[in-house]
Short mmCIF file of N, CA and C and ligand atoms in Angstrom, two decimals:
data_model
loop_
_atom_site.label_atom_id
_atom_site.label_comp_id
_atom_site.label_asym_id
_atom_site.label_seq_id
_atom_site.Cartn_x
_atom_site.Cartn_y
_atom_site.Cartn_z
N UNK M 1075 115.56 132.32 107.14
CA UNK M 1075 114.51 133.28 107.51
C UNK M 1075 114.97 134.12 108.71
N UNK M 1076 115.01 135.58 108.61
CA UNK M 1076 115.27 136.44 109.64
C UNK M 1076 114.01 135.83 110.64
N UNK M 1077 114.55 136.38 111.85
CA UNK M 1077 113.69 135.81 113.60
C UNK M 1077 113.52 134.91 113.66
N UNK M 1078 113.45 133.48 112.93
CA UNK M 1078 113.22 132.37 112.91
C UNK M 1078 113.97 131.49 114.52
N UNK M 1079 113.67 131.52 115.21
CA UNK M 1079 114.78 130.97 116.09
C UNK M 1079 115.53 129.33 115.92
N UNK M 1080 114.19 128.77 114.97
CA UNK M 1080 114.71 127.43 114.94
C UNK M 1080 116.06 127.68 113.56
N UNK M 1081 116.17 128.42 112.64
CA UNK M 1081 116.75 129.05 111.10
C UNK M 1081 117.96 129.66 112.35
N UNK M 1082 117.82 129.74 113.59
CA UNK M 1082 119.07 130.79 113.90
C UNK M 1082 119.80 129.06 114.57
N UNK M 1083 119.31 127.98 115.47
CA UNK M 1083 119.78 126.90 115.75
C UNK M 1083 120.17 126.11 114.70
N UNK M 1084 119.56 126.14 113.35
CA UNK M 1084 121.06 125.77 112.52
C UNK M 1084 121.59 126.18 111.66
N UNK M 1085 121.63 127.76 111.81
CA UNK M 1085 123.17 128.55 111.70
C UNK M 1085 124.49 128.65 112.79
N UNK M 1086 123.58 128.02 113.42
CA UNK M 1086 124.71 128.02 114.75
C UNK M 1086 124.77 129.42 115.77
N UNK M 1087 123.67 130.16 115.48
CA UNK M 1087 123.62 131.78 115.83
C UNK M 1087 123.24 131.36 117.88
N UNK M 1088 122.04 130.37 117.64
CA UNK M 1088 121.76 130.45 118.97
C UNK M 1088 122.02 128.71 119.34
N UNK M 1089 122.74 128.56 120.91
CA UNK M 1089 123.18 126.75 121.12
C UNK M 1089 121.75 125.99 121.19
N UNK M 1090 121.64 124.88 120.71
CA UNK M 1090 121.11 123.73 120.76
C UNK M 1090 121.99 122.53 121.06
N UNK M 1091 121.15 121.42 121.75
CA UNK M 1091 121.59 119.75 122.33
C UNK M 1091 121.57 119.35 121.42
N UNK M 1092 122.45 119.50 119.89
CA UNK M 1092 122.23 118.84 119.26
C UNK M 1092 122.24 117.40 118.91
N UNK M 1093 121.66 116.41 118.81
CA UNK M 1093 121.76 115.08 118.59
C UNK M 1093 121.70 114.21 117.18
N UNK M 1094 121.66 115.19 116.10
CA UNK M 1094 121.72 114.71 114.84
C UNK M 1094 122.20 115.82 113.75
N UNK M 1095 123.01 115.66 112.94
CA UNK M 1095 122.88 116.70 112.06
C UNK M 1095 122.90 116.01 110.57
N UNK M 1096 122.62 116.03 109.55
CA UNK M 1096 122.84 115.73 108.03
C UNK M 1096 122.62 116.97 107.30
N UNK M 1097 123.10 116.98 106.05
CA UNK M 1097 122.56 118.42 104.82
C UNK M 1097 121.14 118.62 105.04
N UNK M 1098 120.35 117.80 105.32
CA UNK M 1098 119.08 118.14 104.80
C UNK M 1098 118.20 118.39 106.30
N UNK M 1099 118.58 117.50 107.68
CA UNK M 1099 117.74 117.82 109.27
C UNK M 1099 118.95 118.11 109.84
N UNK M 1100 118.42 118.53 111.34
CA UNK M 1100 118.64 118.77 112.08
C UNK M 1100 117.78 118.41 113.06
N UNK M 1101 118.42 117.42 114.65
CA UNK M 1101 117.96 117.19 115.37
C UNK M 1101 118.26 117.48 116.81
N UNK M 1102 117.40 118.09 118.03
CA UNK M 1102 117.80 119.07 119.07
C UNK M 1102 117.18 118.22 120.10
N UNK M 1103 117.77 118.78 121.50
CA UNK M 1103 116.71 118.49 122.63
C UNK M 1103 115.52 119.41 122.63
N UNK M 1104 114.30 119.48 122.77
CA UNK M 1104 113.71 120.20 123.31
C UNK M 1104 114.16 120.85 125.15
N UNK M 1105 113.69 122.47 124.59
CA UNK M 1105 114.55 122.92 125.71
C UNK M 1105 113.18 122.50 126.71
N UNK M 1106 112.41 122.65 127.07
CA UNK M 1106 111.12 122.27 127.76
C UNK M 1106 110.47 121.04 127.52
N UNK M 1107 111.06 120.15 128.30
CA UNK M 1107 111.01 118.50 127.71
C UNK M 1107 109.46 117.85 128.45
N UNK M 1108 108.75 117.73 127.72
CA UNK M 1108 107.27 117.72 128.44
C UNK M 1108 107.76 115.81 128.23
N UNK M 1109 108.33 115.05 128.30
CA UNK M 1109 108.88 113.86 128.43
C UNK M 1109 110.37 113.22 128.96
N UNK M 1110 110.62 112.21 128.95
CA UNK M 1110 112.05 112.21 129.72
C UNK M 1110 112.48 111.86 128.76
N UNK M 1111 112.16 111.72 127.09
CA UNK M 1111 113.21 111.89 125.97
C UNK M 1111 111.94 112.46 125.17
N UNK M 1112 112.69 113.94 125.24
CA UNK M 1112 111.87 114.92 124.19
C UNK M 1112 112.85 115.95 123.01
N UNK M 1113 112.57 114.95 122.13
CA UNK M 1113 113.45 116.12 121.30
C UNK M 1113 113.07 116.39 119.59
N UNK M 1114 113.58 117.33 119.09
CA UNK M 1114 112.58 117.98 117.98
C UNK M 1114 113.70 117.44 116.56
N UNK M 1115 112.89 117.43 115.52
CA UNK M 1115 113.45 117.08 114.14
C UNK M 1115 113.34 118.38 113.21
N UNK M 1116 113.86 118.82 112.48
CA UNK M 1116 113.27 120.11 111.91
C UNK M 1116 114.31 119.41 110.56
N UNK M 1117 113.44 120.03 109.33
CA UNK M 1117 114.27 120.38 108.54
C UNK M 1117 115.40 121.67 108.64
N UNK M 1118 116.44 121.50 107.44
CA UNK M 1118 117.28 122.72 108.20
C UNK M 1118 116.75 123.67 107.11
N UNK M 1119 116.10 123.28 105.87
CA UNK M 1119 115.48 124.20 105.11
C UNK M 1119 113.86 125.54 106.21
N UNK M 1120 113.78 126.53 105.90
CA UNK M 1120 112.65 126.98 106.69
C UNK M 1120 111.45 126.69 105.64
N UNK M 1121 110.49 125.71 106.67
CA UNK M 1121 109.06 125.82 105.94
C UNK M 1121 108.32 125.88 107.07
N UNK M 1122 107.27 126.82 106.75
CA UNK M 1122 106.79 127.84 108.50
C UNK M 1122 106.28 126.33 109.21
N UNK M 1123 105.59 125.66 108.11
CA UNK M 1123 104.13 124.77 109.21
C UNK M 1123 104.35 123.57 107.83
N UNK M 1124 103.61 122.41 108.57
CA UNK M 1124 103.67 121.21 107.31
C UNK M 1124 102.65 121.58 106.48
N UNK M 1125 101.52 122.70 106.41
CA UNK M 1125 100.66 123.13 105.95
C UNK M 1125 101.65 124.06 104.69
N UNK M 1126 102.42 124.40 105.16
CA UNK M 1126 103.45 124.87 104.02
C UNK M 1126 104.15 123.92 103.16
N UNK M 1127 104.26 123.02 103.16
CA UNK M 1127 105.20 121.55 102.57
C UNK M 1127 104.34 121.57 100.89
N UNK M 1128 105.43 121.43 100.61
CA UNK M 1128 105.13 121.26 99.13
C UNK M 1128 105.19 119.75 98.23
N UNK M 1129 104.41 119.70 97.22
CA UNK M 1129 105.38 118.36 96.65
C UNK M 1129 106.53 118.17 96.46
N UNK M 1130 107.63 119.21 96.05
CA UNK M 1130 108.75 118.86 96.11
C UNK M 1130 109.36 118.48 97.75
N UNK M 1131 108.78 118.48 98.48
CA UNK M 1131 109.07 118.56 99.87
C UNK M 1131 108.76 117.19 100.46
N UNK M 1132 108.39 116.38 99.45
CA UNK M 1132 107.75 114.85 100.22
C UNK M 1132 108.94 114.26 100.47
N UNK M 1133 110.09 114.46 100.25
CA UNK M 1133 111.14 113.25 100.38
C UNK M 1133 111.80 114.29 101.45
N UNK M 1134 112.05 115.37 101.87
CA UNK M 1134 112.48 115.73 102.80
C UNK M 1134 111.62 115.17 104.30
N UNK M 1135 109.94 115.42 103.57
CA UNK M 1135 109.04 114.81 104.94
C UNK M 1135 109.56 113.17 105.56
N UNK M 1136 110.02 112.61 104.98
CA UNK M 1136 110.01 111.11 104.22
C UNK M 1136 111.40 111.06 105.14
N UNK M 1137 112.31 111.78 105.23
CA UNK M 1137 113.72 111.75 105.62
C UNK M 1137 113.59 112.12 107.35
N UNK M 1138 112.31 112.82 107.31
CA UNK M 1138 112.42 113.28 108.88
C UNK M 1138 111.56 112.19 109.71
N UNK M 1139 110.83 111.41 109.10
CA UNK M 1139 110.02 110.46 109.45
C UNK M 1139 110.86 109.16 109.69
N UNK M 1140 111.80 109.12 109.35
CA UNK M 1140 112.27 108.19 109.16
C UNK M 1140 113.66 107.71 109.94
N UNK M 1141 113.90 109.35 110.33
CA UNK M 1141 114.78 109.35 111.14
C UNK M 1141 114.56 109.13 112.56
N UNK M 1142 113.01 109.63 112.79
CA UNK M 1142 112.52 109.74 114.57
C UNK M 1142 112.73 108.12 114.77
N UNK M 1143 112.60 106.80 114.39
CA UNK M 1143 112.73 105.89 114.97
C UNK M 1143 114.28 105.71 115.43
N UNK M 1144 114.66 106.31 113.94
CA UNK M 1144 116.07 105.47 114.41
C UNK M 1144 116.57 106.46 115.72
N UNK M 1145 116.42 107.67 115.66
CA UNK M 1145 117.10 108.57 116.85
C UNK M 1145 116.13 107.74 118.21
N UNK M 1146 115.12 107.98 118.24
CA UNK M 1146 114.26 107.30 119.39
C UNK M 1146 114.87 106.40 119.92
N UNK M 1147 115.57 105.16 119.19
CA UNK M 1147 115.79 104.12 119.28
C UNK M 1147 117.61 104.17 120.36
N UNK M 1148 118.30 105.30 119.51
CA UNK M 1148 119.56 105.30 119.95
C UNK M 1148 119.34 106.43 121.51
N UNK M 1149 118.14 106.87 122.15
CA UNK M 1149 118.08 107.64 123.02
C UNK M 1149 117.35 106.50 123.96
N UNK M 1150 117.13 105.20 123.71
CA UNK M 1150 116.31 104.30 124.82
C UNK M 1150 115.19 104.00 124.41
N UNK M 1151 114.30 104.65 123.35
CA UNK M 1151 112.98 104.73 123.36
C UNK M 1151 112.76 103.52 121.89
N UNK M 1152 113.70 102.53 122.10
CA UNK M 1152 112.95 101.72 120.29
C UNK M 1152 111.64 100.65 121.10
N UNK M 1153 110.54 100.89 119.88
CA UNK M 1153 109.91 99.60 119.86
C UNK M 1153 110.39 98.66 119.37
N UNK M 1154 109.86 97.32 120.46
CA UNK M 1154 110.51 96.30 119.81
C UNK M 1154 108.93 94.85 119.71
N UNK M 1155 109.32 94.29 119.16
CA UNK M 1155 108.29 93.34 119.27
C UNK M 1155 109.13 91.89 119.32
N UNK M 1156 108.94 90.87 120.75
CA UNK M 1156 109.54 89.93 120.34
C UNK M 1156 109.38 89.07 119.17
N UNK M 1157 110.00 87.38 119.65
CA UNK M 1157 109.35 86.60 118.82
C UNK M 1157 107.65 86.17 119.03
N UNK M 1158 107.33 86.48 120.45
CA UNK M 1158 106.17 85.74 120.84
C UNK M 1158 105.13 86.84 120.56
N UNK M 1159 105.40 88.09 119.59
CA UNK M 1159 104.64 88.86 119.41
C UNK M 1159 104.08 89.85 120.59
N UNK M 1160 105.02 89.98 122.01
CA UNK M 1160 104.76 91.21 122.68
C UNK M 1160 105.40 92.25 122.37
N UNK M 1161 104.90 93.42 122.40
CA UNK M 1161 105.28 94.59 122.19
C UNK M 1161 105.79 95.41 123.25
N UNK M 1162 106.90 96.24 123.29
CA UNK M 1162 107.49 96.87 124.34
C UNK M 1162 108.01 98.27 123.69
N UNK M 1163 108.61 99.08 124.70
CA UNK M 1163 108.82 100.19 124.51
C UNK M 1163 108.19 101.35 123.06
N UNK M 1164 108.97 102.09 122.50
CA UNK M 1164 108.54 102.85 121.66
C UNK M 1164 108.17 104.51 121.99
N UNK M 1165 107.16 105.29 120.88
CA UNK M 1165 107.92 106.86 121.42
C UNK M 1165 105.88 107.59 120.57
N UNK M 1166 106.51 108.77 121.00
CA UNK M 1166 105.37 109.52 120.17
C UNK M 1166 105.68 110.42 119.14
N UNK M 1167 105.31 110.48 118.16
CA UNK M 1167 105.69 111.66 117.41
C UNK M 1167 104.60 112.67 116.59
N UNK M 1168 104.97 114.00 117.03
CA UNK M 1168 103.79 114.91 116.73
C UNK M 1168 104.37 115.75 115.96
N UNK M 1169 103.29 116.55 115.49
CA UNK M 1169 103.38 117.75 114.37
C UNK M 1169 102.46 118.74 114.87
N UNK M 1170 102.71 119.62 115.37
CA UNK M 1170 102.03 120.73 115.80
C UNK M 1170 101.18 121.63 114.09
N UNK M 1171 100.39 122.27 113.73
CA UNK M 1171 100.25 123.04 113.00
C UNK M 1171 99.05 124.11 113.21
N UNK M 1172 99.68 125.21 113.20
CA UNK M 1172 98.48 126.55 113.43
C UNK M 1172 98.11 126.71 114.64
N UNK M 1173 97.36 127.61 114.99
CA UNK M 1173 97.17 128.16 116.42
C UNK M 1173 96.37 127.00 116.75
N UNK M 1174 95.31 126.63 116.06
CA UNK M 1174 94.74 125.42 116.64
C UNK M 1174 95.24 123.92 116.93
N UNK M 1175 96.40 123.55 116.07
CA UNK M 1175 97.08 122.83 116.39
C UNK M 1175 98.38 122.89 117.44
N UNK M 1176 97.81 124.21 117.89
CA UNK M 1176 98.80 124.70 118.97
C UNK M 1176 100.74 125.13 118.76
N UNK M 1177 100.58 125.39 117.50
CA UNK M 1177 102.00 125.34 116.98
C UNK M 1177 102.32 127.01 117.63
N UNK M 1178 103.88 126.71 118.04
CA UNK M 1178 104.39 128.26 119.16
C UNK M 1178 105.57 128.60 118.03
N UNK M 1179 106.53 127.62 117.64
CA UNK M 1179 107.47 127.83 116.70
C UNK M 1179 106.96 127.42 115.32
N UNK M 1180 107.50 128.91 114.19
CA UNK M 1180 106.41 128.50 113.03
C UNK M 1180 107.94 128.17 112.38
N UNK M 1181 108.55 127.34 112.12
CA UNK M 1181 109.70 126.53 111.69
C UNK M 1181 108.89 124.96 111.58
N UNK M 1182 108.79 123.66 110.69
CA UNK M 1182 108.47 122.85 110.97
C UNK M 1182 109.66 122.03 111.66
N UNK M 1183 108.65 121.27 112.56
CA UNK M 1183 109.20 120.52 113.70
C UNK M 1183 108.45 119.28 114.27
N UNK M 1184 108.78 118.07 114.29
CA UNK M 1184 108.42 117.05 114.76
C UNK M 1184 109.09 116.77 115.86
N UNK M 1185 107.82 116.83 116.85
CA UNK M 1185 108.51 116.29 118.22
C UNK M 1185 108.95 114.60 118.42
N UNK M 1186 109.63 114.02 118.96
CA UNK M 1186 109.36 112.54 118.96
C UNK M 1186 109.42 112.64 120.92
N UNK M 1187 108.81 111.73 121.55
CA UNK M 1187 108.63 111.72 122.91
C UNK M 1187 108.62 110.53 123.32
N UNK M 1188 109.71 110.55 124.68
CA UNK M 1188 109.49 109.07 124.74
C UNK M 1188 110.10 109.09 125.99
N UNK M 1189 110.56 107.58 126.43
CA UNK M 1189 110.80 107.44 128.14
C UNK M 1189 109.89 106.75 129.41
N UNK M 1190 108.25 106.87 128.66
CA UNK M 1190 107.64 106.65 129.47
C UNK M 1190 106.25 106.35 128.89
N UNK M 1191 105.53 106.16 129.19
CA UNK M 1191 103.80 105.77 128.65
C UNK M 1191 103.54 106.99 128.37
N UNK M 1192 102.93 107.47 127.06
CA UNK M 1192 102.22 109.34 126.93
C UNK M 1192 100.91 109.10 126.51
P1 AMP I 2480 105.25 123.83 119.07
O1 AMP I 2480 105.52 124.96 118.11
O2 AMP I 2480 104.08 124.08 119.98
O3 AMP I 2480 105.15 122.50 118.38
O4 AMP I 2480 106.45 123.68 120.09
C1 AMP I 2480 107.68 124.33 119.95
C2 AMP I 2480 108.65 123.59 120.83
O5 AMP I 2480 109.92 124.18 120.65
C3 AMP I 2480 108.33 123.64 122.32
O6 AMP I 2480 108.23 122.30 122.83
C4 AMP I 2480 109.52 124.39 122.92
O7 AMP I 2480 109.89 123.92 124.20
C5 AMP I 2480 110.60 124.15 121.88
N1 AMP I 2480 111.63 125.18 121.82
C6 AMP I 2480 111.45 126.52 121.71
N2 AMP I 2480 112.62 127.15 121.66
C7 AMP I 2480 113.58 126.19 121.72
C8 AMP I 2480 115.01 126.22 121.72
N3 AMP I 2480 115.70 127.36 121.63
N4 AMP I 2480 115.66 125.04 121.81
C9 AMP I 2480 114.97 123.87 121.91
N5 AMP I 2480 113.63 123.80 121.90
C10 AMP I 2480 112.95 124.94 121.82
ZN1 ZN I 2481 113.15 128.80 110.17
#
Protein backbone atom coordinates (compact mmCIF):
# COMPACT_ATOMS: atom_id res chain seq x y z
CA UNK A 1 0.00 0.00 0.00
CA UNK A 2 1.37 3.46 -1.11
CA UNK A 3 1.86 5.91 2.40
CA UNK A 4 1.43 3.07 4.48
CA UNK A 5 4.42 3.67 6.79
CA UNK A 6 4.14 0.37 8.49
CA UNK A 7 4.02 -1.40 4.20
CA UNK A 8 7.20 1.05 3.85
CA UNK A 9 9.04 -0.80 7.34
CA UNK A 10 8.79 -4.00 5.60
CA UNK A 11 10.01 -3.02 2.37
CA UNK A 12 12.82 -1.87 4.01
CA UNK A 13 12.02 1.83 2.58
CA UNK A 14 11.95 3.32 6.16
CA UNK A 15 14.53 1.61 9.44
CA UNK A 16 12.82 -0.30 12.08
CA UNK A 17 14.34 -2.33 15.55
CA UNK A 18 13.57 -5.10 14.01
CA UNK A 19 13.18 -8.15 16.31
CA UNK A 20 11.45 -10.79 14.24
CA UNK A 21 11.01 -11.39 10.71
CA UNK A 22 9.21 -14.64 8.88
CA UNK A 23 7.23 -14.63 5.18
CA UNK A 24 4.17 -13.96 6.74
CA UNK A 25 5.08 -11.02 10.26
CA UNK A 26 7.09 -8.78 11.01
CA UNK A 27 8.16 -7.68 14.39
CA UNK A 28 9.55 -3.92 15.48
CA UNK A 29 10.28 -1.82 18.52
CA UNK A 30 7.80 0.62 18.98
CA UNK A 31 9.40 3.91 18.30
CA UNK A 32 7.38 5.62 21.37
CA UNK A 33 7.60 2.85 23.93
CA UNK A 34 4.71 3.69 26.40
CA UNK A 35 6.48 0.46 28.36
CA UNK A 36 10.03 -0.75 29.01
CA UNK A 37 9.35 -3.65 26.44
CA UNK A 38 7.06 -2.21 23.82
CA UNK A 39 7.01 -3.57 20.59
CA UNK A 40 4.55 -4.08 17.61
CA UNK A 41 3.62 -7.39 15.49
CA UNK A 42 2.15 -6.54 12.12
CA UNK A 43 1.45 -8.73 9.45
CA UNK A 44 3.73 -8.00 6.47
CA UNK A 45 0.58 -8.41 4.26
CA UNK A 46 -1.44 -4.66 4.48
CA UNK A 47 -4.85 -5.06 6.22
CA UNK A 48 -5.85 -1.39 7.35
CA UNK A 49 -7.58 -2.51 10.92
CA UNK A 50 -8.54 -6.20 12.33
CA UNK A 51 -12.00 -4.89 11.37
CA UNK A 52 -10.59 -5.55 7.89
CA UNK A 53 -9.41 -9.34 8.54
CA UNK A 54 -11.04 -11.71 6.62
CA UNK A 55 -11.70 -15.46 6.95
CA UNK A 56 -9.02 -16.30 4.94
CA UNK A 57 -6.97 -14.22 7.35
CA UNK A 58 -7.63 -16.37 10.60
CA UNK A 59 -4.42 -18.31 10.43
CA UNK A 60 -2.35 -15.31 9.73
CA UNK A 61 -4.31 -13.75 13.04
CA UNK A 62 -3.45 -17.16 14.72
CA UNK A 63 0.41 -16.75 13.68
CA UNK A 64 0.63 -13.24 15.19
CA UNK A 65 -0.96 -14.33 18.40
CA UNK A 66 1.10 -16.75 18.86
CA UNK A 67 4.12 -15.28 18.32
CA UNK A 68 3.67 -12.25 21.08
CA UNK A 69 4.39 -14.87 23.85
CA UNK A 70 7.12 -16.38 22.46
CA UNK A 71 8.87 -12.83 21.47
CA UNK A 72 7.66 -11.43 25.03
CA UNK A 73 9.25 -14.22 26.52
CA UNK A 74 12.78 -13.89 24.63
CA UNK A 75 12.67 -9.86 25.55
CA UNK A 76 12.25 -10.71 29.63
CA UNK A 77 8.60 -10.47 29.75
CA UNK A 78 7.43 -14.61 29.88
CA UNK A 79 4.75 -15.66 32.26
CA UNK A 80 5.56 -18.26 34.21
CA UNK A 81 3.62 -20.20 36.76
CA UNK A 82 5.53 -22.33 39.23
CA UNK A 83 4.97 -25.68 40.62
CA UNK A 84 3.18 -24.23 43.71
CA UNK A 85 0.88 -22.45 41.32
CA UNK A 86 2.28 -18.70 41.71
CA UNK A 87 2.21 -16.67 38.92
CA UNK A 88 4.93 -14.21 37.85
CA UNK A 89 5.87 -12.01 35.17
CA UNK A 90 4.07 -11.79 31.72
CA UNK A 91 3.05 -8.85 29.11
CA UNK A 92 -0.03 -7.05 27.54
CA UNK A 93 -1.22 -7.31 24.26
CA UNK A 94 -3.51 -4.88 22.38
CA UNK A 95 -5.22 -4.19 19.17
CA UNK A 96 -6.02 -0.76 18.57
CA UNK A 97 -9.10 -0.39 15.98
CA UNK A 98 -10.79 2.90 14.57
CA UNK A 99 -10.71 6.30 15.87
CA UNK A 100 -12.50 5.06 18.82
CA UNK A 101 -10.31 2.41 19.49
CA UNK A 102 -7.77 4.97 19.15
CA UNK A 103 -5.93 3.37 16.20
CA UNK A 104 -3.08 6.27 14.64
CA UNK A 105 -1.46 3.61 12.19
CA UNK A 106 -4.16 2.06 9.87
CA UNK A 107 -1.69 -1.07 9.07
CA UNK A 108 -2.77 -3.91 11.59
CA UNK A 109 -0.65 -4.07 14.58
CA UNK A 110 -0.53 -5.74 17.89
CA UNK A 111 1.21 -4.13 20.51
CA UNK A 112 2.65 -6.62 23.17
CA UNK A 113 3.91 -4.53 26.47
CA UNK A 114 5.76 -5.54 29.06
CA UNK A 115 8.63 -4.91 31.75
CA UNK A 116 6.53 -3.85 34.37
CA UNK A 117 2.85 -4.03 35.97
CA UNK A 118 0.33 -2.10 33.11
P1 LIG B 1 -1.96 2.75 17.24
O1 LIG B 1 -2.26 2.91 15.77
O2 LIG B 1 -2.59 3.81 18.10
O3 LIG B 1 -2.24 1.37 17.75
O4 LIG B 1 -0.42 2.98 17.49
C1 LIG B 1 0.55 3.06 16.49
C2 LIG B 1 1.88 2.83 17.15
O5 LIG B 1 2.86 2.82 16.14
C3 LIG B 1 2.28 3.89 18.17
O6 LIG B 1 2.55 3.26 19.43
C4 LIG B 1 3.54 4.51 17.56
O7 LIG B 1 4.50 4.88 18.53
C5 LIG B 1 4.03 3.40 16.65
N1 LIG B 1 4.81 3.85 15.51
C6 LIG B 1 4.48 4.81 14.61
N2 LIG B 1 5.44 4.94 13.68
C7 LIG B 1 6.40 4.04 13.99
C8 LIG B 1 7.65 3.69 13.41
N3 LIG B 1 8.12 4.30 12.31
N4 LIG B 1 8.38 2.72 14.00
C9 LIG B 1 7.93 2.10 15.12
N5 LIG B 1 6.74 2.38 15.70
C10 LIG B 1 6.00 3.34 15.15
ZN1 LIG C 1 0.44 -1.25 5.22
Amino acid sequence: MDNCIFCKIVAKQIPASVLYEDDDLLAFKDINPAAPVHFLIIPKKHLASLADAKPEDAVLLGKMLELAPKLAAEHGCAYVEDADGNKSGGFKTVVNTGPNGGQVVYHLHMHVLGGAKL
